[in-house]
PDB file of C-alpha atoms (C1' of nucleotides) in Angstrom:
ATOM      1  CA  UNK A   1     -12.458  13.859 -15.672  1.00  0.00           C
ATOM      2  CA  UNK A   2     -11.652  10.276 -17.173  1.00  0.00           C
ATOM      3  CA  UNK A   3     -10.047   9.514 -20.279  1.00  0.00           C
ATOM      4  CA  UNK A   4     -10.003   5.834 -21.752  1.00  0.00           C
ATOM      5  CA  UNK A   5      -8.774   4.071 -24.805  1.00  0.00           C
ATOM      6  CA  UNK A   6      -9.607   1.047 -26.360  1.00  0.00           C
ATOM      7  CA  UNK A   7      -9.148  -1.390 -29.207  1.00  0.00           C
ATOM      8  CA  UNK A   8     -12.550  -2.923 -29.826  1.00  0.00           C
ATOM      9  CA  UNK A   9     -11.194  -5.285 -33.063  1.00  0.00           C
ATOM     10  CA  UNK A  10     -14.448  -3.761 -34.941  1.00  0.00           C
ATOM     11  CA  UNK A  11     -17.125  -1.779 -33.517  1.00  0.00           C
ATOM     12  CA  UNK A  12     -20.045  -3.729 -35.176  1.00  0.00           C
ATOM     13  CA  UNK A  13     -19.122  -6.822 -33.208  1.00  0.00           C
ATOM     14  CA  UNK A  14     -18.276  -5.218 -30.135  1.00  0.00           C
ATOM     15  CA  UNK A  15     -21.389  -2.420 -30.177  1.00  0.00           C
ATOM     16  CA  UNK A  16     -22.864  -3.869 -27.152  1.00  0.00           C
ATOM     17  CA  UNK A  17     -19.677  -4.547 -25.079  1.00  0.00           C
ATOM     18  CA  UNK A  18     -19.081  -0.563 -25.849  1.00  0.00           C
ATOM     19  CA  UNK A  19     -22.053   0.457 -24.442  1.00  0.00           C
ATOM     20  CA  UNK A  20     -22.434  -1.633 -21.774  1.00  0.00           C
ATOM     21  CA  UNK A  21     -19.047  -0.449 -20.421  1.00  0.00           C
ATOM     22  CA  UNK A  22     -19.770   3.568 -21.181  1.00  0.00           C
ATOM     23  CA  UNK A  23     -23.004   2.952 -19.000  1.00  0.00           C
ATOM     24  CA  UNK A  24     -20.947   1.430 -16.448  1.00  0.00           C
ATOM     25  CA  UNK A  25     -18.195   3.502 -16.268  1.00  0.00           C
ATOM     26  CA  UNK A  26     -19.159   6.955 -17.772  1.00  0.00           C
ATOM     27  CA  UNK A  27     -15.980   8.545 -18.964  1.00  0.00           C
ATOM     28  CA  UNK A  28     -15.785  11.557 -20.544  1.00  0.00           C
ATOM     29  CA  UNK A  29     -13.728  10.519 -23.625  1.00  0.00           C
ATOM     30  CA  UNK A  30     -13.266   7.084 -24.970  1.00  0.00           C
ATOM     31  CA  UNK A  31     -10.452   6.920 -27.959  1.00  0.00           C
ATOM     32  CA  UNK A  32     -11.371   3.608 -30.101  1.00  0.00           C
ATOM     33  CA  UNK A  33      -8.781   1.685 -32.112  1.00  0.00           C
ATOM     34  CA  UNK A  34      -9.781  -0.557 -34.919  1.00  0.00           C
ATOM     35  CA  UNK A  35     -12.996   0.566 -35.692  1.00  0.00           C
ATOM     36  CA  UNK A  36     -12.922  -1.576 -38.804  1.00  0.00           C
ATOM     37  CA  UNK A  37     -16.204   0.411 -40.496  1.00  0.00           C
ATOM     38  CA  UNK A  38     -16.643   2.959 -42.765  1.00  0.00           C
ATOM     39  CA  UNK A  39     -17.349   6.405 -41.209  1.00  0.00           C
ATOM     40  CA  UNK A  40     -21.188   5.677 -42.936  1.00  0.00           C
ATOM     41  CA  UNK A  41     -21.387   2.322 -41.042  1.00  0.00           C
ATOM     42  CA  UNK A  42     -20.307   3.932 -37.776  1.00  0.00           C
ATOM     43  CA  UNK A  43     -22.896   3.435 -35.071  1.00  0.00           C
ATOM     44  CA  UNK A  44     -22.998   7.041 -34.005  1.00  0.00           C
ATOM     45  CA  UNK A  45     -26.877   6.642 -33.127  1.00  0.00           C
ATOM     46  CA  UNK A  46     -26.368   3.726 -30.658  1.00  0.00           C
ATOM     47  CA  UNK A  47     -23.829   6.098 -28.678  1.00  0.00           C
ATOM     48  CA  UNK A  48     -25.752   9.505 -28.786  1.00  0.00           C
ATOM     49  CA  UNK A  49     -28.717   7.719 -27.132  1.00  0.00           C
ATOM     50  CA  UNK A  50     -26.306   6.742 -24.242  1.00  0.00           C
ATOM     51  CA  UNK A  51     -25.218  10.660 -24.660  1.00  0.00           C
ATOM     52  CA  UNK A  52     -22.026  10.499 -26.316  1.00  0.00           C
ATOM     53  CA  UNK A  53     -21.084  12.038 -29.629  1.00  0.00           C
ATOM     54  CA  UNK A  54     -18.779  10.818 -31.844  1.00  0.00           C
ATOM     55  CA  UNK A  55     -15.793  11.834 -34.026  1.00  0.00           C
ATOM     56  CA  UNK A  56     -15.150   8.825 -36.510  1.00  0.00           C
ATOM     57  CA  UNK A  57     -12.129   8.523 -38.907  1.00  0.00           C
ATOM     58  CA  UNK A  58     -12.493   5.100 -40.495  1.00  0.00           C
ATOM     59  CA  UNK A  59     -12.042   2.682 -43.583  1.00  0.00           C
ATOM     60  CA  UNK A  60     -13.371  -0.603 -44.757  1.00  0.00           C
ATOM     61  CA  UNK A  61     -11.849  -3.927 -43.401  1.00  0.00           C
ATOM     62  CA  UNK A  62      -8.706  -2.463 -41.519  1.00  0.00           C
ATOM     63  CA  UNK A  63      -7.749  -0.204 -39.012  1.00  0.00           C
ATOM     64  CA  UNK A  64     -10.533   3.099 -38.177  1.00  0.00           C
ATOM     65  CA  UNK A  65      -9.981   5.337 -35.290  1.00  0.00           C
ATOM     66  CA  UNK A  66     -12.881   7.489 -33.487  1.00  0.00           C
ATOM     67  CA  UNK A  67     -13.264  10.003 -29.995  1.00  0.00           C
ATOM     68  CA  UNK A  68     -16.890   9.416 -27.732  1.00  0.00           C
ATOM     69  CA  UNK A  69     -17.081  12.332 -25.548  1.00  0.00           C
ATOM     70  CA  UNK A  70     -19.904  13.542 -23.587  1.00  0.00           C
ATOM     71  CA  UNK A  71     -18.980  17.147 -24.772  1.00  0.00           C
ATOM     72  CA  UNK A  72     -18.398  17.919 -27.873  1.00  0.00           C
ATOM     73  CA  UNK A  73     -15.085  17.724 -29.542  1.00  0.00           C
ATOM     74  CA  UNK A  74     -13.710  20.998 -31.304  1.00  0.00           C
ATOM     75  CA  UNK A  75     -10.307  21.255 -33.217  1.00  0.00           C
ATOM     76  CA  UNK A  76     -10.393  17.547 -34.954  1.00  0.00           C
ATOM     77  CA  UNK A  77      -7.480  16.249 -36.795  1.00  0.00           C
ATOM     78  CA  UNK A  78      -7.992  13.762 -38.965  1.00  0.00           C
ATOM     79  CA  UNK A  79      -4.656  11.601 -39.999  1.00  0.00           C
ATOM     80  CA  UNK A  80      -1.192  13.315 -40.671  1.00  0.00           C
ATOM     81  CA  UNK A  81      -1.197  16.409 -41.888  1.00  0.00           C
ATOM     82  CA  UNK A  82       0.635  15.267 -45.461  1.00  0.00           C
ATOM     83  CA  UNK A  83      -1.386  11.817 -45.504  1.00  0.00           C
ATOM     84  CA  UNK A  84      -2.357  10.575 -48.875  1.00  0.00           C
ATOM     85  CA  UNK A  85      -6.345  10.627 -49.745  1.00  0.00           C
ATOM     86  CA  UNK A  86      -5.814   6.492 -49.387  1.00  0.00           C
ATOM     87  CA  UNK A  87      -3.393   6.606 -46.434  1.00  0.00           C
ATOM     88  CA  UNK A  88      -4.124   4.023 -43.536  1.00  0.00           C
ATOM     89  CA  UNK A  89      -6.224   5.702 -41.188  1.00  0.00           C
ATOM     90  CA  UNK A  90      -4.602   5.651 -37.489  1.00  0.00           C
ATOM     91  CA  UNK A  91      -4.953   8.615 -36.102  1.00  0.00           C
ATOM     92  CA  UNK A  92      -7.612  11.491 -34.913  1.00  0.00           C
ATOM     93  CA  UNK A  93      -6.911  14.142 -32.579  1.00  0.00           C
ATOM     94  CA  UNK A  94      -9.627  16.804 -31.032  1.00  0.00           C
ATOM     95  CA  UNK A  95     -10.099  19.112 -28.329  1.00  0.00           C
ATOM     96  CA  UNK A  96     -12.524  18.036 -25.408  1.00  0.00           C
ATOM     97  CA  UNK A  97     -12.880  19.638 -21.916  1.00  0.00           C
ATOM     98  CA  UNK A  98      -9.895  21.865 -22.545  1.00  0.00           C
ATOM     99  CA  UNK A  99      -7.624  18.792 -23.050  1.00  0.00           C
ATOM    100  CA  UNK A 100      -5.838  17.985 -26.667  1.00  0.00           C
ATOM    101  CA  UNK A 101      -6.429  14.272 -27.026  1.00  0.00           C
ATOM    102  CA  UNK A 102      -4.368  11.962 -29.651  1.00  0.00           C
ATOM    103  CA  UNK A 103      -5.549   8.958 -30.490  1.00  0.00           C
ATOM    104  CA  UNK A 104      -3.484   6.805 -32.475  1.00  0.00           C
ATOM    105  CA  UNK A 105      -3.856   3.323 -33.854  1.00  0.00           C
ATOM    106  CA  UNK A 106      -0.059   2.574 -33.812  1.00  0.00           C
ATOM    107  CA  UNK A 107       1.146   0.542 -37.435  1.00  0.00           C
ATOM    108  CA  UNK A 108       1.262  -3.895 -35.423  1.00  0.00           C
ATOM    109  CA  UNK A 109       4.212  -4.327 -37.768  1.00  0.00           C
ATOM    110  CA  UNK A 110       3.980  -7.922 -38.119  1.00  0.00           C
ATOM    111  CA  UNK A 111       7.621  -9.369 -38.076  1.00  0.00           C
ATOM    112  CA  UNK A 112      10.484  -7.482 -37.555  1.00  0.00           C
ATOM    113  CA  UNK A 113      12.283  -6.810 -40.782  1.00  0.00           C
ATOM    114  CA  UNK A 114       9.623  -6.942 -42.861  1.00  0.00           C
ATOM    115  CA  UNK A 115       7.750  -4.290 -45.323  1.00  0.00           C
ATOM    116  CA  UNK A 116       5.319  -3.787 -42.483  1.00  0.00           C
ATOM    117  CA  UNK A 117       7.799  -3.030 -39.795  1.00  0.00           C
ATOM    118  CA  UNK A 118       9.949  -0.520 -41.559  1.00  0.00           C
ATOM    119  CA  UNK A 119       6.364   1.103 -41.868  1.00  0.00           C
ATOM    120  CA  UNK A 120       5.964   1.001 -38.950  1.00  0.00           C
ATOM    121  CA  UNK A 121       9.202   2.541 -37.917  1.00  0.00           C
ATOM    122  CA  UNK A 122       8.630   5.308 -40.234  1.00  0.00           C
ATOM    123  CA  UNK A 123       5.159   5.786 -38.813  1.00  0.00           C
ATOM    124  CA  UNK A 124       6.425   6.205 -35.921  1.00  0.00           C
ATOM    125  CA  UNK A 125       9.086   9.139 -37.078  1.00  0.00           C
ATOM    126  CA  UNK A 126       6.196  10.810 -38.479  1.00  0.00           C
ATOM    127  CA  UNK A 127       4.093  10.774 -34.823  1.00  0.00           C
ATOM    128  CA  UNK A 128       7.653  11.940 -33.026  1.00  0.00           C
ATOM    129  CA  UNK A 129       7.280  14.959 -36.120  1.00  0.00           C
ATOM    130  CA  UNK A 130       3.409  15.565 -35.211  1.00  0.00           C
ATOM    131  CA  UNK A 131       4.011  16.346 -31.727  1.00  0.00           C
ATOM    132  CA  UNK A 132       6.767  18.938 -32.299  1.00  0.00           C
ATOM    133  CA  UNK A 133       4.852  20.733 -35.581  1.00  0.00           C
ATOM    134  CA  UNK A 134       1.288  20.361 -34.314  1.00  0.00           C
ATOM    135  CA  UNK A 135       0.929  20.603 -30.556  1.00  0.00           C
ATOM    136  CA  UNK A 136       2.156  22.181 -27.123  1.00  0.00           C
ATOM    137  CA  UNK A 137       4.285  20.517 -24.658  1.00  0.00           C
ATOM    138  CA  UNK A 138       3.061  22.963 -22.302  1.00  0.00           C
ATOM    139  CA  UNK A 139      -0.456  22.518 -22.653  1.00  0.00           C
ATOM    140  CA  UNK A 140      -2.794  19.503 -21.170  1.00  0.00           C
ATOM    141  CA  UNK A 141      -2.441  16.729 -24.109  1.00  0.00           C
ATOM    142  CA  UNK A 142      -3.091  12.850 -23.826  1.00  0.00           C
ATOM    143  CA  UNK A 143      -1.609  10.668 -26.254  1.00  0.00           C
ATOM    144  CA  UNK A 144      -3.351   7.266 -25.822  1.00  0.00           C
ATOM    145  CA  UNK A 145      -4.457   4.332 -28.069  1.00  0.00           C
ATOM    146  CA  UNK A 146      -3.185   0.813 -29.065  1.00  0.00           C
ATOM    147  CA  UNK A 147       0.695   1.687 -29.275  1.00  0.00           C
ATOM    148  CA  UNK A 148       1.186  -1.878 -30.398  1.00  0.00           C
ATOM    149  CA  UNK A 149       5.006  -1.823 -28.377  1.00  0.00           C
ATOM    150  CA  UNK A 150       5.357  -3.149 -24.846  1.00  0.00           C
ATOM    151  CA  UNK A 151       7.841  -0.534 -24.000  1.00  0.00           C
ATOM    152  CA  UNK A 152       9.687  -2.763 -21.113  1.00  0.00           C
ATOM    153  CA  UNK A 153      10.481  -6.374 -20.055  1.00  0.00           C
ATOM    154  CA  UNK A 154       8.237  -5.656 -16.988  1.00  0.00           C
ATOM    155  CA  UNK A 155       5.344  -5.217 -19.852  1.00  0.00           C
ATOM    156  CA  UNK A 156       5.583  -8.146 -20.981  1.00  0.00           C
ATOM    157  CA  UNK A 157       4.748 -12.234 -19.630  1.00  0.00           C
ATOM    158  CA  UNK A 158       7.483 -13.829 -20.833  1.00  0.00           C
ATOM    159  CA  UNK A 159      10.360 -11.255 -21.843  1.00  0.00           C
ATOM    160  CA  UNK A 160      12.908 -13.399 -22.907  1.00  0.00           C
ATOM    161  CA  UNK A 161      10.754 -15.312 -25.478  1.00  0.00           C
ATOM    162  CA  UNK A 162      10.016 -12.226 -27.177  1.00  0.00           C
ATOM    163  CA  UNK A 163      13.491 -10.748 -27.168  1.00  0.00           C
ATOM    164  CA  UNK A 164      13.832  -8.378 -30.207  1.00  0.00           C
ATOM    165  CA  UNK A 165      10.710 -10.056 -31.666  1.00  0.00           C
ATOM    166  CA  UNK A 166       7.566  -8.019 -33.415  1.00  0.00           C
ATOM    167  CA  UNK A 167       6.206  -5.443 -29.984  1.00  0.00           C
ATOM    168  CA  UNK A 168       9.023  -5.386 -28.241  1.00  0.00           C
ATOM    169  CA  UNK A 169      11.985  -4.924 -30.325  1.00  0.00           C
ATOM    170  CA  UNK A 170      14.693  -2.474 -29.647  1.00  0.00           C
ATOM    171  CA  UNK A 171      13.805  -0.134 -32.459  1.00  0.00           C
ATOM    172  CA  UNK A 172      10.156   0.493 -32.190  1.00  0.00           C
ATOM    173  CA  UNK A 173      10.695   0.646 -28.555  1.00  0.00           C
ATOM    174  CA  UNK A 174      13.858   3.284 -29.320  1.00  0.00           C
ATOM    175  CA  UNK A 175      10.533   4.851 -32.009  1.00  0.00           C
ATOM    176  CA  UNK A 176       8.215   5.230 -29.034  1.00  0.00           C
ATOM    177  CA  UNK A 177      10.282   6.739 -26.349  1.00  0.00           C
ATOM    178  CA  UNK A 178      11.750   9.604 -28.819  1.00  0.00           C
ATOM    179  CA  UNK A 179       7.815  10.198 -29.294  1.00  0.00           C
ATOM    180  CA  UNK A 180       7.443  10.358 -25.319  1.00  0.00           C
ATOM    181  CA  UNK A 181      10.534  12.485 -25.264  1.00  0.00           C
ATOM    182  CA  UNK A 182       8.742  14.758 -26.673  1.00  0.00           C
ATOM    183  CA  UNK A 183       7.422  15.759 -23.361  1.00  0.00           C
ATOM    184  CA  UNK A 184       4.886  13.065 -21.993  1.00  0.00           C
ATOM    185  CA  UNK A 185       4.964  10.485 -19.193  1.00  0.00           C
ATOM    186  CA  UNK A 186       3.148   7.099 -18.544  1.00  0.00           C
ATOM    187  CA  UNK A 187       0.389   7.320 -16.505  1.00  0.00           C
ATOM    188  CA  UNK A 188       0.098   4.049 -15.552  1.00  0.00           C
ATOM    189  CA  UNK A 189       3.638   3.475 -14.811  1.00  0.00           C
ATOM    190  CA  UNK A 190       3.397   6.815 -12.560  1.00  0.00           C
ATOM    191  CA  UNK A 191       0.548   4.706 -10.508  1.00  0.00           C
ATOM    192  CA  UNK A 192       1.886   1.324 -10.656  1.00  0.00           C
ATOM    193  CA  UNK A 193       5.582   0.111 -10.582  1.00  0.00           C
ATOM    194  CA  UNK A 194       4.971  -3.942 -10.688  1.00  0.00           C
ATOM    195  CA  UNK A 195       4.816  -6.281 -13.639  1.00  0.00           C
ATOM    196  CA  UNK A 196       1.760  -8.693 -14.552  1.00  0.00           C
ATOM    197  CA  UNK A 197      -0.345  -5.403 -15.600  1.00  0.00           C
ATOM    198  CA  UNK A 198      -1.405  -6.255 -19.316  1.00  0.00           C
ATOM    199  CA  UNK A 199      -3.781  -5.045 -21.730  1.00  0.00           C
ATOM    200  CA  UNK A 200      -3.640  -7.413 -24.423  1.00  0.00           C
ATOM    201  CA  UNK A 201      -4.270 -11.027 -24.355  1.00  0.00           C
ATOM    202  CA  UNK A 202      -3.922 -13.119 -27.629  1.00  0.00           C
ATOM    203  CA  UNK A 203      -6.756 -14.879 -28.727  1.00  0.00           C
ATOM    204  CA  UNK A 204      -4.654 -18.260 -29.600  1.00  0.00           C
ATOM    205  CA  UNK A 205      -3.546 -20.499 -27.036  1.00  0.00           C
ATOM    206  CA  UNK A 206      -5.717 -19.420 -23.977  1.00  0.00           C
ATOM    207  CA  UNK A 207      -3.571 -16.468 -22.946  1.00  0.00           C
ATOM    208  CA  UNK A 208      -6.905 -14.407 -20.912  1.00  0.00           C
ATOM    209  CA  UNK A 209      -6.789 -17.054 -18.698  1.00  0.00           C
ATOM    210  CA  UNK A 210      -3.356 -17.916 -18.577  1.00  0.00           C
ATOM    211  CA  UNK A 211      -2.319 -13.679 -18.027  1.00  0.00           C
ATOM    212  CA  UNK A 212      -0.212 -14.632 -20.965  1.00  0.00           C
ATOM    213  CA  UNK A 213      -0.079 -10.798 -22.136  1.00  0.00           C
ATOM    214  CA  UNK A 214       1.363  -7.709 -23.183  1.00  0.00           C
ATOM    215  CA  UNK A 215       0.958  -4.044 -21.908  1.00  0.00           C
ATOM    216  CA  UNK A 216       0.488  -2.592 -25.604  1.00  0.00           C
ATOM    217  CA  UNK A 217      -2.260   0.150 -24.718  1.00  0.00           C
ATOM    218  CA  UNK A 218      -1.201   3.116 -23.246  1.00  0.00           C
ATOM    219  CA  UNK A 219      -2.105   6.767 -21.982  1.00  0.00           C
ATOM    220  CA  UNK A 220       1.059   9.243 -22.064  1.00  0.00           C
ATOM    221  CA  UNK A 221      -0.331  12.476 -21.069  1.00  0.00           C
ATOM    222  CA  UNK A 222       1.992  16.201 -20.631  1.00  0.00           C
ATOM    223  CA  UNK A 223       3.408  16.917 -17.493  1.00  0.00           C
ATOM    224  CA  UNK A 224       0.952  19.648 -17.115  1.00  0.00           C
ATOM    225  CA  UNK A 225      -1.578  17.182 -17.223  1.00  0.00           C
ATOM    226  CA  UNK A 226      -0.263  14.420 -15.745  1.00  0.00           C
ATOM    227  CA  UNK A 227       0.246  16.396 -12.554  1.00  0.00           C
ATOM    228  CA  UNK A 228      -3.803  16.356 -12.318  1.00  0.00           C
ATOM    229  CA  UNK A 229      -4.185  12.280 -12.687  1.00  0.00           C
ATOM    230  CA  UNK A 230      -5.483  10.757  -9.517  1.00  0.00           C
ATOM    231  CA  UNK A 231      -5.491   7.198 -10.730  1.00  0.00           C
ATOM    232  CA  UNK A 232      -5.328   4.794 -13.810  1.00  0.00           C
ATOM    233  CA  UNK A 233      -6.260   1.091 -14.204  1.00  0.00           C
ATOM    234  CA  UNK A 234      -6.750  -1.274 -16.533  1.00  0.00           C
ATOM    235  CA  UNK A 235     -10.265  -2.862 -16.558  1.00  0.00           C
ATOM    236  CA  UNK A 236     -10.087  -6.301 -17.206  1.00  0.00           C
ATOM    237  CA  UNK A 237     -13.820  -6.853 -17.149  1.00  0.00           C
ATOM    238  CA  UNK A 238     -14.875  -6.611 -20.732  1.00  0.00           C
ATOM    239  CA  UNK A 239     -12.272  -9.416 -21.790  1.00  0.00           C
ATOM    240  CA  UNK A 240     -14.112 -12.054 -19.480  1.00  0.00           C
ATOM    241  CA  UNK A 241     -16.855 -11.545 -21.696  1.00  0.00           C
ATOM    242  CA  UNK A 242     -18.360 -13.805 -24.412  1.00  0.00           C
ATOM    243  CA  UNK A 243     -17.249 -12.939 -27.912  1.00  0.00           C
ATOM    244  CA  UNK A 244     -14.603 -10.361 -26.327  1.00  0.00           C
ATOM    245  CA  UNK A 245     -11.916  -7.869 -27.955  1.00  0.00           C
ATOM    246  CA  UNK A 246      -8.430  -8.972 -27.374  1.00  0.00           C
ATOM    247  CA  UNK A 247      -8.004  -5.875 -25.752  1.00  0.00           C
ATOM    248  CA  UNK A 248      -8.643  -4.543 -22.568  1.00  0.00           C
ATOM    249  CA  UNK A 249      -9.647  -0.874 -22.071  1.00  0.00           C
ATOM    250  CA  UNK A 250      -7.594   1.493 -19.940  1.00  0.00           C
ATOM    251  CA  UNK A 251      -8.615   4.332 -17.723  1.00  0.00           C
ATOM    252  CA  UNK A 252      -6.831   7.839 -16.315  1.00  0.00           C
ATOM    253  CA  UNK A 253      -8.595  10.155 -13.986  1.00  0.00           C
ATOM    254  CA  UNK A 254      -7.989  13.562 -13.601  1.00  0.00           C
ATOM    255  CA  UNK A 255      -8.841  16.273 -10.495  1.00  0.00           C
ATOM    256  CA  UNK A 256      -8.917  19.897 -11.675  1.00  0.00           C
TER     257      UNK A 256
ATOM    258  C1'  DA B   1       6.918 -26.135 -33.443  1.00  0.00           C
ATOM    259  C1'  DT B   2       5.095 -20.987 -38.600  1.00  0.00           C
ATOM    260  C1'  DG B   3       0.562 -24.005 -34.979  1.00  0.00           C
ATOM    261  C1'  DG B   4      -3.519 -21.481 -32.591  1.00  0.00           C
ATOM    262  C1'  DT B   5      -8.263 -17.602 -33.005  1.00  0.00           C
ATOM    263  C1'  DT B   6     -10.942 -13.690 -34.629  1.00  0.00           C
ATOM    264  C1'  DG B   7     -12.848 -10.327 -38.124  1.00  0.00           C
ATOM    265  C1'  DC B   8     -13.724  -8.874 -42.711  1.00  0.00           C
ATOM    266  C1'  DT B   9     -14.971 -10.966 -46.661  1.00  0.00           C
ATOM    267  C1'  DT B  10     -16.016 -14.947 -48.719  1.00  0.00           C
ATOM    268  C1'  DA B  11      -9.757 -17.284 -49.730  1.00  0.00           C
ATOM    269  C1'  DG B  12      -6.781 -14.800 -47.931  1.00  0.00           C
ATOM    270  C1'  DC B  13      -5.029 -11.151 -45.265  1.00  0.00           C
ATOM    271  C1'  DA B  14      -4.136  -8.816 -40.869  1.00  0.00           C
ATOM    272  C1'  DA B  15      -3.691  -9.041 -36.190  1.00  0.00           C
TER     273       DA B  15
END
DNA sequence: ATGGTTGCTTAGCAA
């Protein structure tokens, strides 16, 4: 079984890149991050031909989450459980193949200090509260998405220069491991100790080609279920593309 | 150095 996640930065530009890669790479799920399109808008067609079905949870201009699998998806979650009718939406979380899969859109936070990081923060509090009202340590569960932290210096090209800035702070990092507390590991980290690996490349200032990046997506998965992964990677491919997300998409594999 | 680039929407915000 293989799992992926990644942040397309709007599924109407990046529809071909999407499918292009599913035919490619065939996984069974793939959790999307910034959707950016109405759930009306979403092109579930495009995907069903390739023979995935889709669970969408998205909004005009901003954020949108959504599950492919090539089974279908029971149990779906659709936000918090207290969210507001107009609350961002950043999370969905379904069943598939006997595996609970989360797949969050984590709040960017734009500069420490600010309206949008406390948000963040509190975001963040909520998730930690998710996990321990709504779900089973002891059952096979994937948390993955764009977590929008870099969790350690080794994550991260130039760690000094973005000491205690936006992504790498010591509270939203502090946030994020009380969430993985919870009971999950990091599957990459479990497969690959050095630094360099990134996931995210800014668009500004060359930084693909440069490996000026951050490790910001992420697949934390329960121990039960992390005892089963074989291998994860980061596939780098997509971003060499023309016209490409800023993101990279990310990969576990599992042996049953 | 508050720049640079992309997407949605159409000037300004968010990333």
């Amino acid at each position: 079984m293989k799992i992926a996640t990644w942040n397309v930065n709007s599924i109407s530009v990046r529809l071909q890149h999407v499918l292009q890669w599913l035919d490619g790479n065939r996984p069974d799920a793939l959790c999307l991050q910034e959707i950016k399109c109405v759930d009306a808008k979403f092109p579930a067609g495009a995907f069903r031909e390739i023979g995935y079905a889709a669970e969408v949870f998205g909004q005009p201009t901003y954020n949108g989450v959504a599950i492919l699998s090539t089974t279908p998806a029971a149990d779906v979650q659709r936000g918090f459980h207290n969210d507001a009718a107009d609350a961002q939406r950043r999370l969905i979380a379904a069943t598939i193949g006997g595996v609970r899969v989360v797949n969050v859109y984590i709040p960017n936070g734009s500069e420490v200090g600010s309206e949008k990081y406390e948000f963040k923060l509190s975001w963040l509090a909520r998730l930690r509260k998710f996990f321990e009202e709504a779900c089973d340590a002891d059952q096979p569960l994937v948390l993955c998405g764009d977590f929008n932290v870099a969790m350690e210096d080794r994550d991260v090209y130039n760690p000094k220069e973005w000491e205690g800035k936006i992504l790498c702070s010591e509270p939203e990092r502090a946030a994020m491991r009380a969430v993985r507390e919870w009971g999950m590991v990091d599957l990459f980290r479990r497969h690959h100790e050095e630094p360099g690996n990134y996931t995210w490349w800014d668009y500004r200032g060359g930084g693909f080609p440069r490996n000026l990046g951050l490790r910001l997506d992420h697949l934390w998965a329960s121990e039960s279920l992390a005892a089963k992964c074989t291998a994860t990677w980061i596939d780098k491919l997509p971003r060499t593309l023309e016209k490409p997300s800023d993101h990279a998409p990310v990969i576990a594999e599992f042996k049953f």
